[in-house]
Coordinates of C-alpha atoms (C1' of nucleotides) in Angstrom, one line a residue:
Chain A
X1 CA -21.0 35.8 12.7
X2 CA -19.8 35.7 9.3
X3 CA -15.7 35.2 9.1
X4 CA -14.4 38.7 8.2
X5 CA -10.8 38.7 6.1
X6 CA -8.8 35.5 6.5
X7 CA -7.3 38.2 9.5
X8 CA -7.7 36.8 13.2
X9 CA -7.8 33.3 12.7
X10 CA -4.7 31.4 13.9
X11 CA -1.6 30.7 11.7
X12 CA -1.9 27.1 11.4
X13 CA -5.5 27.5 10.2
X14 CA -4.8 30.3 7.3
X15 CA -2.0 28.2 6.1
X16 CA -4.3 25.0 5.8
X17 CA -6.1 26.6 4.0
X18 CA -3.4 27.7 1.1
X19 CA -2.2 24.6 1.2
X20 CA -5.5 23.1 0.4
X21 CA -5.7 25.8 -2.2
X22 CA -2.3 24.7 -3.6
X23 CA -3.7 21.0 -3.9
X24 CA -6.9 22.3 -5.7
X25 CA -5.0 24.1 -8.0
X26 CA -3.1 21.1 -9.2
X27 CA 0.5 22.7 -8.4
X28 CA 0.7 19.3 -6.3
X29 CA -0.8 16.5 -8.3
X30 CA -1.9 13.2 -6.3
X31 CA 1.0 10.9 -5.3
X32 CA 3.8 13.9 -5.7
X33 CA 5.8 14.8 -3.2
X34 CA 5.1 17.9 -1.1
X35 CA 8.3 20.2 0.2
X36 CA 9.4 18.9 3.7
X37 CA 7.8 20.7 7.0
X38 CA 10.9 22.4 7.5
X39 CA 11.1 23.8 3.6
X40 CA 7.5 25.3 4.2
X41 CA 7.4 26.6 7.3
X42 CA 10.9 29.0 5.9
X43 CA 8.7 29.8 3.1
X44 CA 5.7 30.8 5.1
X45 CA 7.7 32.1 7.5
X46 CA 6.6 30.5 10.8
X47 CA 7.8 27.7 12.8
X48 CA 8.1 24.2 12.0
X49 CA 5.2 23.3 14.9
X50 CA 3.3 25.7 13.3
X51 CA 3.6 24.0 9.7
X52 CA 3.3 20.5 11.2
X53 CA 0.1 21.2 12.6
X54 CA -1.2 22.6 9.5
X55 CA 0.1 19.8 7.6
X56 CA -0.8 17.4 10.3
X57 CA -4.4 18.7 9.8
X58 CA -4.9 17.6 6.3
X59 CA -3.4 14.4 6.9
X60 CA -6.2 13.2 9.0
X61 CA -8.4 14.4 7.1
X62 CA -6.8 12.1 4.3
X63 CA -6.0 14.4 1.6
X64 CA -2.0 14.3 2.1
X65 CA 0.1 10.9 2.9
X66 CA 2.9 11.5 5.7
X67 CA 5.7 9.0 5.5
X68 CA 8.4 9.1 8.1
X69 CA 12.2 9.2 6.2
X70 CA 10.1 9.9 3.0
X71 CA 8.2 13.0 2.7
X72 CA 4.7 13.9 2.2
X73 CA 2.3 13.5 -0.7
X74 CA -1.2 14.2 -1.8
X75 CA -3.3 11.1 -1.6
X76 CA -4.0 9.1 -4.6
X77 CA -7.6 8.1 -4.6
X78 CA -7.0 4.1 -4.4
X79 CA -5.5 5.2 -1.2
X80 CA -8.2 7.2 0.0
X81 CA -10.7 4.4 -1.2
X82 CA -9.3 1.7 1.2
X83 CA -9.5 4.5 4.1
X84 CA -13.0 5.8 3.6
X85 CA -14.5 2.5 1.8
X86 CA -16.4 3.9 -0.5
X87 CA -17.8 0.3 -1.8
X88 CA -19.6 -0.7 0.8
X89 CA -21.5 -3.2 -1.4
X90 CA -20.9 -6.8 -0.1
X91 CA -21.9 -10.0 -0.9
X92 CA -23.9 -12.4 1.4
X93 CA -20.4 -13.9 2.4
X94 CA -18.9 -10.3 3.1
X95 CA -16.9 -10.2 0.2
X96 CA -16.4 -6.5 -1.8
X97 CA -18.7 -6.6 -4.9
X98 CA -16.8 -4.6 -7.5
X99 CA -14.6 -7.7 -8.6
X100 CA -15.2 -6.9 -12.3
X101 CA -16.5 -4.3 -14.0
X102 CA -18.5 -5.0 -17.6
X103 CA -19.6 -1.2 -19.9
X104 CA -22.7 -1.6 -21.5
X105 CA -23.2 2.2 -22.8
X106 CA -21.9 5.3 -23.0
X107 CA -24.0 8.3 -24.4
X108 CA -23.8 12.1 -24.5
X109 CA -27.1 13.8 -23.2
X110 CA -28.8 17.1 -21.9
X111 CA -29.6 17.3 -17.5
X112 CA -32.7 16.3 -16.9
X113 CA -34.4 18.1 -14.0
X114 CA -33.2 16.0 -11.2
X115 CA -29.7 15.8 -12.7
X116 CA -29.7 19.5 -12.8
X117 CA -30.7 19.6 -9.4
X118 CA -27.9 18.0 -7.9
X119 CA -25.5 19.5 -10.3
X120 CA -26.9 23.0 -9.8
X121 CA -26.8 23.6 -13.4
X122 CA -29.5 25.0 -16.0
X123 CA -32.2 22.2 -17.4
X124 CA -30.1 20.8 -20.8
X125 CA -26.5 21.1 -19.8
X126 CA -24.5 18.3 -21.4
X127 CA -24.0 14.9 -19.1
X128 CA -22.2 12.1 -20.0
X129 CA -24.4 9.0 -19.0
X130 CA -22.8 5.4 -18.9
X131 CA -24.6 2.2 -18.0
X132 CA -22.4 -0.7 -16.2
X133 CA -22.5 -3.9 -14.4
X134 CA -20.6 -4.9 -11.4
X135 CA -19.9 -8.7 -11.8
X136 CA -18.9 -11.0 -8.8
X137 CA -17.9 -14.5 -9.8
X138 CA -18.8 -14.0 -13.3
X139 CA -22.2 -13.3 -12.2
X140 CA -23.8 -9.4 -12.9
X141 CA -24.8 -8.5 -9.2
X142 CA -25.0 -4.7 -9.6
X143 CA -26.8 -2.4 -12.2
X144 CA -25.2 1.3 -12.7
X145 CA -26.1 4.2 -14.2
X146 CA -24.0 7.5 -14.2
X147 CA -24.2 10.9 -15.2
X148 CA -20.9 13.0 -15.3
X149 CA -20.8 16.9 -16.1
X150 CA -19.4 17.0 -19.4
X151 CA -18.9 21.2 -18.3
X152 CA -16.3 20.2 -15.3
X153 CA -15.1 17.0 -17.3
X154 CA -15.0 17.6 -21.0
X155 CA -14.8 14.5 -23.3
X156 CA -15.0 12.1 -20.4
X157 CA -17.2 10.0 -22.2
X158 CA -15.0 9.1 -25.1
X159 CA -12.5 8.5 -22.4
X160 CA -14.5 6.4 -20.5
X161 CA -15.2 4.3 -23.7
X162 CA -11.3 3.5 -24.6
X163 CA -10.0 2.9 -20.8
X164 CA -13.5 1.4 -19.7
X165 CA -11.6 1.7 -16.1
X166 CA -12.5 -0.1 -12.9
X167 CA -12.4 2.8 -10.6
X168 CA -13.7 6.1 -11.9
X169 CA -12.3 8.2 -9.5
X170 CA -8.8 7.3 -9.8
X171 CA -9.3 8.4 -13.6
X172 CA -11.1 11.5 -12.7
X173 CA -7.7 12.5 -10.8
X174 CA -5.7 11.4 -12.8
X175 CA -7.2 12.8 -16.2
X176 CA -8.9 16.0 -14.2
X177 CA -7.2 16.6 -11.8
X178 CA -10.5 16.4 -9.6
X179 CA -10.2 15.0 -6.4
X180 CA -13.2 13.4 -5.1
X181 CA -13.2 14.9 -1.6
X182 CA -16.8 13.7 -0.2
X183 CA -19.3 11.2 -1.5
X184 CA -23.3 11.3 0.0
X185 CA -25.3 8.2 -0.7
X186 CA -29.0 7.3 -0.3
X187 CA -30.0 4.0 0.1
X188 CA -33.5 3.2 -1.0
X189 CA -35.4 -0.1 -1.1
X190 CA -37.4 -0.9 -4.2
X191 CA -39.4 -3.1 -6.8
X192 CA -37.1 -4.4 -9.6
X193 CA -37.9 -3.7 -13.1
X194 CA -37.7 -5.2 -16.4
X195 CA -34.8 -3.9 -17.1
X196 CA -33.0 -5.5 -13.9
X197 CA -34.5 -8.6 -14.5
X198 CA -32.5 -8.2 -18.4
X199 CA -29.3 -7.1 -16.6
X200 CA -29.7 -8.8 -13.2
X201 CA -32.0 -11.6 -13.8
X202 CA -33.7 -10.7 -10.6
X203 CA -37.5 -11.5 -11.3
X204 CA -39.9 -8.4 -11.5
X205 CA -41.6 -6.9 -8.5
X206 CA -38.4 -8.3 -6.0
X207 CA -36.9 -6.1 -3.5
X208 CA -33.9 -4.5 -4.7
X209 CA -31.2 -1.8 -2.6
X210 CA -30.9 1.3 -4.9
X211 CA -28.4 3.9 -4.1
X212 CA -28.0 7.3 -5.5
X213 CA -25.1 8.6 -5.0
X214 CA -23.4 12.5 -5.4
X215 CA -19.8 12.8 -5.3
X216 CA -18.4 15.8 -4.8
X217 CA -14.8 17.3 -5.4
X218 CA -12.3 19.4 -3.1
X219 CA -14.3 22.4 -3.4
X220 CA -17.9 21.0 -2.7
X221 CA -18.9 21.0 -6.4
X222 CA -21.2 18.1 -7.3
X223 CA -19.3 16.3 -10.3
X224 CA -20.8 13.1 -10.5
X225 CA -24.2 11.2 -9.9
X226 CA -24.6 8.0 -10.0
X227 CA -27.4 5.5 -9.5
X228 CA -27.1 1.7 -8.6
X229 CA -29.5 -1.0 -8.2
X230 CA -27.8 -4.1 -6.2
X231 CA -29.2 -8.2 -6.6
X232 CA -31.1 -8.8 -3.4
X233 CA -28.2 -11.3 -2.6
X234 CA -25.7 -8.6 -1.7
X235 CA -26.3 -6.0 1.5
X236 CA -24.7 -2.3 2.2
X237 CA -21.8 -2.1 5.3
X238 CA -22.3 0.9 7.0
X239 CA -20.0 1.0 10.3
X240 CA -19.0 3.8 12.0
X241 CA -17.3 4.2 15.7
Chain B
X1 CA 15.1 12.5 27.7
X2 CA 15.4 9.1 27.2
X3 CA 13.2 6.3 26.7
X4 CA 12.3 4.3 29.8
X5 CA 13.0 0.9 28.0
X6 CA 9.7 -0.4 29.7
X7 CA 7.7 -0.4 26.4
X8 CA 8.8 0.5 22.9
X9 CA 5.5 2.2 22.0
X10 CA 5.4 6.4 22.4
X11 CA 5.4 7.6 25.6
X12 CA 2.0 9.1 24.4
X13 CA 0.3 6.2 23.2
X14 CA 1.4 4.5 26.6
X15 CA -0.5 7.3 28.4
X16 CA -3.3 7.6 25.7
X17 CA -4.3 3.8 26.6
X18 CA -4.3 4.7 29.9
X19 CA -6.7 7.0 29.8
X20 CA -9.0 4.9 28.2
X21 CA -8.3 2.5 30.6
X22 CA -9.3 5.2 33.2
X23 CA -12.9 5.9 31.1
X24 CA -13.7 2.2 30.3
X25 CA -13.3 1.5 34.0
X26 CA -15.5 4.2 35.0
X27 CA -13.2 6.0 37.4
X28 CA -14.0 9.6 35.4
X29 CA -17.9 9.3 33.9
X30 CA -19.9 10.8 30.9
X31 CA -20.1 14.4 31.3
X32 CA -17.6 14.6 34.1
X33 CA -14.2 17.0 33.9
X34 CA -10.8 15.1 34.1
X35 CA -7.8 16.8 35.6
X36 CA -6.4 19.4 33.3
X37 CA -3.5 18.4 30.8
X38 CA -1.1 20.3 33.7
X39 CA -2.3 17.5 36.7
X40 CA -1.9 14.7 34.0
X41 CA 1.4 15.4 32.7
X42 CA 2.1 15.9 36.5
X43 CA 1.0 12.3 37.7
X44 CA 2.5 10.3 34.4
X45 CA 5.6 12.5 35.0
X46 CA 5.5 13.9 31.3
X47 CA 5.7 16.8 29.5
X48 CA 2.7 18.8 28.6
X49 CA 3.2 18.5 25.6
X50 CA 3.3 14.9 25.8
X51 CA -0.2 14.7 27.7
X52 CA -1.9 17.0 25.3
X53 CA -1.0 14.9 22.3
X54 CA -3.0 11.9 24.4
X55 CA -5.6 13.7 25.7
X56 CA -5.9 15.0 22.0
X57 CA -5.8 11.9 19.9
X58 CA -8.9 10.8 22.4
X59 CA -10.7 13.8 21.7
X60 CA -10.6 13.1 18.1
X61 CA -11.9 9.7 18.3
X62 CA -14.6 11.8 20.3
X63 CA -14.2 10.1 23.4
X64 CA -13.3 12.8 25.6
X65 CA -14.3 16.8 24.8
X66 CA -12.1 19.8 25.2
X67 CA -13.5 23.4 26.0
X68 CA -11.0 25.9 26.1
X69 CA -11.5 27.9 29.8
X70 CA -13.7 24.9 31.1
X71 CA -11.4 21.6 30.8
X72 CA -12.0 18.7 29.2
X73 CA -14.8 16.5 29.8
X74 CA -16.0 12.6 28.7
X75 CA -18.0 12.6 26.1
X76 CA -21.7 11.8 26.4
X77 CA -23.4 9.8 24.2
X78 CA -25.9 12.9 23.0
X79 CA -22.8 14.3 22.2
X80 CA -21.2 11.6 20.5
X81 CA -24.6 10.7 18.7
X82 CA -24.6 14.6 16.6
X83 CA -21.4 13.9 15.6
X84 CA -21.7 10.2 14.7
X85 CA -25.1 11.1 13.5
X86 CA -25.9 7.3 14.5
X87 CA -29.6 8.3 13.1
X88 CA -29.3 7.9 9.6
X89 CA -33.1 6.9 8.7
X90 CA -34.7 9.9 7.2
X91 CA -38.1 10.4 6.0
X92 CA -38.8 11.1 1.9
X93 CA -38.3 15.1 2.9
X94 CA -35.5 14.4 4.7
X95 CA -35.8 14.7 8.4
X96 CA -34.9 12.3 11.1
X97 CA -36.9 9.6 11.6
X98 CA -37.2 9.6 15.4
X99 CA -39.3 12.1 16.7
X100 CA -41.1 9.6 19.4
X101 CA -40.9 5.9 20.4
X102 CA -44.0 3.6 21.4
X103 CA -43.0 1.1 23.1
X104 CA -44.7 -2.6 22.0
X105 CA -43.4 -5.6 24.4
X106 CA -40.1 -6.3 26.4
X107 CA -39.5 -9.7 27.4
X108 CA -36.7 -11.7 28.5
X109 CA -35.6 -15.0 26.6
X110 CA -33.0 -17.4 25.6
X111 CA -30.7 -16.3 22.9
X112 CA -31.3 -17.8 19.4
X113 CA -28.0 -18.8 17.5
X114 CA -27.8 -15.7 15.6
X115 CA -27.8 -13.3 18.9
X116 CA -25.5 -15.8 20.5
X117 CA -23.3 -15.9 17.4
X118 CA -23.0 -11.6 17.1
X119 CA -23.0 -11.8 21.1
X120 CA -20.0 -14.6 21.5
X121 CA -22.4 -16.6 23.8
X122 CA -23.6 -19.5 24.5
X123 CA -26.9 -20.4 22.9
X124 CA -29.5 -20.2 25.3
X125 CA -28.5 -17.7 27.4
X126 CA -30.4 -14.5 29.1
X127 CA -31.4 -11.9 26.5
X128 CA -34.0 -9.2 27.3
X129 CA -36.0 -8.8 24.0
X130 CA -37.6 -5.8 23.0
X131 CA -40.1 -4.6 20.4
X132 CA -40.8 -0.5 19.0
X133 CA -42.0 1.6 17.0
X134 CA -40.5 4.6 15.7
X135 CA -43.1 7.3 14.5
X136 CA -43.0 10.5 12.4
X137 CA -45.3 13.0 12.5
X138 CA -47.5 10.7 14.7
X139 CA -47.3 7.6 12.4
X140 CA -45.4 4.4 13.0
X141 CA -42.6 4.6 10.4
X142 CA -39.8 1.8 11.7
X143 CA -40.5 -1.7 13.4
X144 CA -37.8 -2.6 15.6
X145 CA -36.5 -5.7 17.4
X146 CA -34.1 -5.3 20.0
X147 CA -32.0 -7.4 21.8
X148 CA -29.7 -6.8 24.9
X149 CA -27.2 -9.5 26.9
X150 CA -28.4 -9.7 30.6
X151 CA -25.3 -10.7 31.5
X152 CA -23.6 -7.6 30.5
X153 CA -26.6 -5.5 31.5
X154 CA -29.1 -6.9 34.7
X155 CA -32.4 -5.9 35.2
X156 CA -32.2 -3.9 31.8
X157 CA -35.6 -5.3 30.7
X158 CA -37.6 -3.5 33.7
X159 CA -35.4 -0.4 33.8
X160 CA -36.8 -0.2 29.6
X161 CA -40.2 -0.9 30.7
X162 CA -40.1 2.0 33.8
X163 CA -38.4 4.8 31.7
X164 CA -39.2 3.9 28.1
X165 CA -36.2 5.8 26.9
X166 CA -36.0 7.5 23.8
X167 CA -32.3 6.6 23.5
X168 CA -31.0 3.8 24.5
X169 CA -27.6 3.9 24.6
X170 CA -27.7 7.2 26.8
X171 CA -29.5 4.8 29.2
X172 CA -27.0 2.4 28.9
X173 CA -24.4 5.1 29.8
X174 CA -26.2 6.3 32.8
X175 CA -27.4 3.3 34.4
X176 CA -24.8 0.6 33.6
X177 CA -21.7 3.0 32.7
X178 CA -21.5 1.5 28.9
X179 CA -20.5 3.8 26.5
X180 CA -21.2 2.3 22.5
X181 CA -18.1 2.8 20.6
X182 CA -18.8 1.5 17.3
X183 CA -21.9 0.2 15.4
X184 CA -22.0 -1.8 12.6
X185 CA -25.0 -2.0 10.7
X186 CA -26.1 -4.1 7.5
X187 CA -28.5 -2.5 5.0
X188 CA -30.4 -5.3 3.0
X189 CA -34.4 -4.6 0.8
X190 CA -37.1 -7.4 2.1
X191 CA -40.2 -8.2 1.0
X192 CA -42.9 -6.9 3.6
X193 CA -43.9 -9.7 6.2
X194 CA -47.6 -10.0 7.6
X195 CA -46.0 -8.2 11.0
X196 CA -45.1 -5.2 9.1
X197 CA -48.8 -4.9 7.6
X198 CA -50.1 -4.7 11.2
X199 CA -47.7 -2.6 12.7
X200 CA -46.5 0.0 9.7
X201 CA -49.6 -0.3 7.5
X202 CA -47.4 -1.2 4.8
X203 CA -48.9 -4.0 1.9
X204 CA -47.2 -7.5 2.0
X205 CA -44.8 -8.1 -0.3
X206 CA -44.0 -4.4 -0.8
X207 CA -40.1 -3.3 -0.9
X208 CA -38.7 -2.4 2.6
X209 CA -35.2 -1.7 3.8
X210 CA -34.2 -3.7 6.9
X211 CA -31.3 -3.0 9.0
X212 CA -29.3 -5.0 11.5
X213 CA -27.6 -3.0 13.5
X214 CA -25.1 -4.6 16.2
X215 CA -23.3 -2.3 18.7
X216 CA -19.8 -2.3 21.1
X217 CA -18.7 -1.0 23.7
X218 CA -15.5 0.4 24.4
X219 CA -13.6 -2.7 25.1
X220 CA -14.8 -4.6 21.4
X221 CA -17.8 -6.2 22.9
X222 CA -20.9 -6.5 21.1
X223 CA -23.7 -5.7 23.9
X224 CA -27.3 -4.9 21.7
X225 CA -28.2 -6.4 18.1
X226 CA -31.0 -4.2 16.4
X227 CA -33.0 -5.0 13.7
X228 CA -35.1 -2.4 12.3
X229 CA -37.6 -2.7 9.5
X230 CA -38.6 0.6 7.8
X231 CA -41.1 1.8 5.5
X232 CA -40.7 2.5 1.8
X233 CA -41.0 6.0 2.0
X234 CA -37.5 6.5 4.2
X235 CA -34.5 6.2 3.2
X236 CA -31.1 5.6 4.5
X237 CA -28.3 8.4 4.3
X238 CA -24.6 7.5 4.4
X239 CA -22.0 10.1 3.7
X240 CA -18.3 10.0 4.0
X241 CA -15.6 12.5 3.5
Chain C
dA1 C1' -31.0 42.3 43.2
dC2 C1' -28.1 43.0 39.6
dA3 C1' -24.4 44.5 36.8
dC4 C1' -19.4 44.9 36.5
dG5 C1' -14.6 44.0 37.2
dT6 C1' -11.1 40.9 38.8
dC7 C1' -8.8 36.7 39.1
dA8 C1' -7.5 32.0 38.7
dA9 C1' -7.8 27.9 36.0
dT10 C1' -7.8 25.8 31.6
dT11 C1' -7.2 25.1 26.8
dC12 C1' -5.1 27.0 22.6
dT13 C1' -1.5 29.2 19.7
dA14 C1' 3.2 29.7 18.6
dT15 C1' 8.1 29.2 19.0
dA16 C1' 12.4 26.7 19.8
dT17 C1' 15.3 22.7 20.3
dA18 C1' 17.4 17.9 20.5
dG19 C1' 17.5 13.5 19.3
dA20 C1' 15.3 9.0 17.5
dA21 C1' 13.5 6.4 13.6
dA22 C1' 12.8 5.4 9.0
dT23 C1' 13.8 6.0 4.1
dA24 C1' 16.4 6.5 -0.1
dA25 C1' 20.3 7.5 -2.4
dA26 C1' 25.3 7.5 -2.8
dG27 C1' 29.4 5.1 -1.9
dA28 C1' 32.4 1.3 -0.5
dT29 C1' 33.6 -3.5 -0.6
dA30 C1' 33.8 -8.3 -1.9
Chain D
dT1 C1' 27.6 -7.5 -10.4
dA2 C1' 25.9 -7.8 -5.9
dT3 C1' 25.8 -6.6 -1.2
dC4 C1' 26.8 -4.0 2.7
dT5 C1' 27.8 0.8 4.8
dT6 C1' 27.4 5.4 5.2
dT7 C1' 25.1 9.7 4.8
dA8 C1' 21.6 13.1 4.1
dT9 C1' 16.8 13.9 4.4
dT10 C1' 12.5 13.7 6.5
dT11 C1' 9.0 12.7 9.8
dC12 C1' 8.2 11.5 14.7
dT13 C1' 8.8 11.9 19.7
dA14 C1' 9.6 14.6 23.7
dT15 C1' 10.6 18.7 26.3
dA16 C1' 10.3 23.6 27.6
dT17 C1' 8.2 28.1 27.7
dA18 C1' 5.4 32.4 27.0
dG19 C1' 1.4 34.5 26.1
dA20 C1' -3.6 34.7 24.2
dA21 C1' -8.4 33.4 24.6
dT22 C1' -12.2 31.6 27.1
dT23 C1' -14.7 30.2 31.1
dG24 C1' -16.5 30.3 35.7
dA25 C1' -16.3 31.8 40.2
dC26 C1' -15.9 35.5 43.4
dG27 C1' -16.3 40.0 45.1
dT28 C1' -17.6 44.9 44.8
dG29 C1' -20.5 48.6 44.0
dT30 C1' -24.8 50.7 43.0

DNA sequence: ACACGTCAATTCTATATAGAAATAAAGATA
DNA sequence: TATCTTTATTTCTATATAGAATTGACGTGT
């Protein structure tokens, strides 16, 4: 059964959904504050149970902040990070890996095949790719390489160069307004290269982790790929309950 | 009204924990129905409101189910495990991993330091040992070494060897009324070991992804360590939203 | 045997209301 | 200036109620 007109589902439901749209659109920008439950369930027009519960919905599914006495927001990525622990890469002694963060390149190109793929773009659309390290005690532990649509996030590359920032994401939101709602990883084992043994210092033919990664924004649109290749000394944290 | 001074927590947290209480203890089972939210709010004297804001924040966490008509029911773990998606090992074309299990040795045995250490035991004591194969499409695919406490779970070895389950943990639920909450599992890339030539096929010193996986039940307590050793051409999916 | 309608039980939707608890800003006081 | 008090705002807890939607069991009729 295919959903007909937004018609016979329930009121909560229809108005999570336009106030998702209303984040999407950017009329609320991460870390504002929303009007209060009472203020929008007057302008909807239903009752204030009816708005919490709509309200309520998206705050468990982390995209707005409820603060009793305060209001609510949208949530700012570096909240949502520490919530949905998107680095899951850890050291042998369980420590996070992205202490430091060192640019190596940035550099405008056209999609290659598989880039186009995940993008669902034509062959030759501009990307963005950067090459990075992740350091962790001054050592380089963590190999990166990204591609960004340069269609959905024009000029990100000469932005990337002067703020060379720590966490992408929060830049992405806060330059973009793109809010990165779901991230799907692959985790690979594989030989290392010569050019991880450069970077890394790993020697050739060692096992290495290699994650590919596709982030996606509120509206299921694949905006960033990224690919990185992890020291044998460092392990990925999955936990789920 | 008022609030009894008993506790400051919520009145429905207070009830919430006693439910789980109620599951953990075994008094309602996997799969059975639990008095509707009408009996509940009855016996804890409540509103119903109040007892559907418990039974609901359970649900979430996907312990118990709620059909509308029907009533609401404890989860079972094939439930839980579509939802958790506690598979995550895919093959190259990306289907489950899983599609039979030979069974190689189970044994019992006195726990090494590590398996006392993720256990909280003493070295030394009972463990039942196991060892599988996952295949795919008839071929072996993922080595695996189990391990489960005896203490926690009697006789487990020879109930394993009798029924050769294909899912543990719905085994564990049935027979010794455990129900695995949370998993934690570490992803790391090895170098192939003379073992996994002989039982995968796979060339020594060639890349593989092991996993070790360590699971709890509902009260925090760590019951089976896992480690699984898979070939190169899986991979390991994660996503998170 | 089989289809159909009825009925009770159960969860779900929606509304309304009252007071508690936390927060932030404005105001009062030393 | 600095600190405490008050006040308004907002979310959170708890109760109460009415009807809709879904399910499963029971009974009736052909």
């Amino acid at each position: 059964m295919e959903q007909p007109a937004a018609a016979n589902k329930p009121l909560y439901l229809r108005m999570k959904e336009d106030l998702l749209r209303r984040v999407q659109s950017g009329e609320w920008r991460p870390g504002e504050l929303i009007p209060s439950e009472n203020a929008l369930a007057a302008e909807y027009g239903v009752s204030v149970g009816t708005a919490r519960k709509a309200i309520e919905e998206l705050a468990d599914e982390r995209l707005l902040v409820r603060q009793r006495g305060r209001g609510t927001t949208v949530a700012m990525h570096t909240h949502r990070q520490e919530v949905l622990r998107h680095y899951r890469l850890m050291t042998k002694d369980g420590e996070r890996v992205n202490e430091e963060t060192s640019y190596l390149d940035v550099a405008s190109a056209r999609a290659s095949s598989t880039e186009a793929k995940v993008f669902g773009v034509n062959r030759g659309t501009a990307v963005t790719r950067v090459r990075r390290l992740r350091l962790y005690a001054k050592q380089p532990v963590v190999l990166e390489f990204l591609s960004l649509r340069e269609d959905v996030l024009p000029g990100v590359g000469a932005l990337i160069r002067a703020t060379q920032p720590e966490v992408l994401y929060a830049l992405l939101e806060r330059e973009y307004h793109i809010i990165i709602a779901k991230v799907s990883e692959k985790i690979m084992a594989v030989k290392a290269e010569a050019e991880d043994t450069e970077a890394l210092g790993v020697r050739a033919g060692e096992p290495m982790l290699e994650i590919e990664r596709v982030a996606y924004d509120l509206n299921g649109r694949a905006v960033e790929r990224r690919i990185m290749r992890a020291r044998n000394d460092t392990y990925y944290l999955s936990e789920f309950a």
